[in-house]
């Protein structure tokens, strides 16, 4: 168990009141801007709007590759 001596104690972090509540301010960390959020969502892979059926037929049928006999 290590103990921190009083001369190495860290200063408490600053906080500010926002419409969402109290937020802690960390030095060296910049807030995420709306433009950065939109860029992240634009670069994310596309997702289907509806649930997709599995592609388990024809060329993509991985279970048929495990067959031992032809007939």
C-alpha positions as a LaTeX table, in Angstrom:
\begin{tabular}{lrrr}
\hline
Residue & $x$ (\AA) & $y$ (\AA) & $z$ (\AA) \\
\hline
Unk1 & 0.00 & 0.00 & 0.00 \\
Unk2 & 1.44 & 3.33 & $-0.99$ \\
Unk3 & 0.63 & 6.57 & 0.68 \\
Unk4 & 0.77 & 9.97 & $-0.93$ \\
Unk5 & 2.68 & 12.59 & 0.96 \\
Unk6 & 0.99 & 16.01 & 1.37 \\
Unk7 & 3.53 & 17.75 & $-0.90$ \\
Unk8 & 2.51 & 15.50 & $-3.84$ \\
Unk9 & $-1.24$ & 15.99 & $-3.36$ \\
Unk10 & $-3.12$ & 17.01 & $-6.49$ \\
Unk11 & $-5.33$ & 20.06 & $-6.60$ \\
Unk12 & $-9.07$ & 19.38 & $-6.87$ \\
Unk13 & $-10.49$ & 19.65 & $-10.39$ \\
Unk14 & $-12.54$ & 22.66 & $-11.35$ \\
Unk15 & $-16.24$ & 22.30 & $-12.16$ \\
Unk16 & $-18.81$ & 24.40 & $-13.96$ \\
Unk17 & $-22.59$ & 24.46 & $-14.00$ \\
Unk18 & $-24.17$ & 23.67 & $-17.38$ \\
Unk19 & $-27.79$ & 23.18 & $-18.46$ \\
Unk20 & $-27.21$ & 19.42 & $-18.14$ \\
Unk21 & $-25.73$ & 19.67 & $-14.64$ \\
Unk22 & $-22.32$ & 20.07 & $-13.04$ \\
Unk23 & $-19.42$ & 19.11 & $-15.31$ \\
Unk24 & $-15.84$ & 18.62 & $-14.22$ \\
Unk25 & $-13.15$ & 20.53 & $-16.11$ \\
Unk26 & $-9.92$ & 18.63 & $-16.71$ \\
Unk27 & $-6.86$ & 20.60 & $-17.75$ \\
Unk28 & $-5.52$ & 19.66 & $-21.19$ \\
Unk29 & $-8.81$ & 18.08 & $-22.32$ \\
Unk30 & $-10.87$ & 19.99 & $-24.87$ \\
Unk31 & $-14.64$ & 19.50 & $-25.08$ \\
Unk32 & $-16.07$ & 17.68 & $-28.11$ \\
Unk33 & $-17.65$ & 20.13 & $-30.51$ \\
Unk34 & $-20.86$ & 19.45 & $-32.47$ \\
Unk35 & $-18.79$ & 19.45 & $-35.69$ \\
Unk36 & $-16.55$ & 16.70 & $-34.28$ \\
Unk37 & $-19.62$ & 14.65 & $-33.26$ \\
Unk38 & $-21.11$ & 14.98 & $-36.76$ \\
Unk39 & $-17.79$ & 14.03 & $-38.40$ \\
Unk40 & $-17.55$ & 10.93 & $-36.20$ \\
Unk41 & $-21.10$ & 9.86 & $-37.13$ \\
Unk42 & $-20.46$ & 10.55 & $-40.84$ \\
Unk43 & $-17.34$ & 8.36 & $-40.80$ \\
Unk44 & $-19.03$ & 5.49 & $-38.93$ \\
Unk45 & $-19.98$ & 2.37 & $-40.90$ \\
Unk46 & $-23.51$ & 2.27 & $-42.28$ \\
Unk47 & $-26.08$ & 0.31 & $-40.28$ \\
Unk48 & $-29.28$ & $-1.26$ & $-41.64$ \\
Unk49 & $-32.62$ & 0.38 & $-40.85$ \\
Unk50 & $-34.34$ & $-3.02$ & $-40.42$ \\
Unk51 & $-33.17$ & $-6.33$ & $-38.95$ \\
Unk52 & $-31.38$ & $-8.40$ & $-41.59$ \\
Unk53 & $-31.78$ & $-12.09$ & $-42.32$ \\
Unk54 & $-28.55$ & $-14.11$ & $-42.11$ \\
Unk55 & $-26.78$ & $-14.76$ & $-45.43$ \\
Unk56 & $-26.62$ & $-18.53$ & $-44.90$ \\
Unk57 & $-27.39$ & $-19.76$ & $-48.40$ \\
Unk58 & $-25.48$ & $-20.28$ & $-51.63$ \\
Unk59 & $-21.94$ & $-18.95$ & $-51.61$ \\
Unk60 & $-22.17$ & $-17.72$ & $-48.01$ \\
Unk61 & $-23.49$ & $-20.97$ & $-46.50$ \\
Unk62 & $-20.64$ & $-21.94$ & $-44.16$ \\
Unk63 & $-22.47$ & $-25.07$ & $-42.90$ \\
Unk64 & $-22.56$ & $-26.63$ & $-46.38$ \\
Unk65 & $-18.75$ & $-26.49$ & $-46.48$ \\
Unk66 & $-18.67$ & $-28.99$ & $-43.61$ \\
Unk67 & $-20.41$ & $-31.75$ & $-45.59$ \\
Unk68 & $-18.44$ & $-34.96$ & $-46.01$ \\
Unk69 & $-20.41$ & $-36.75$ & $-48.74$ \\
Unk70 & $-21.55$ & $-35.35$ & $-52.04$ \\
Unk71 & $-24.87$ & $-37.33$ & $-52.19$ \\
\hline
\end{tabular}
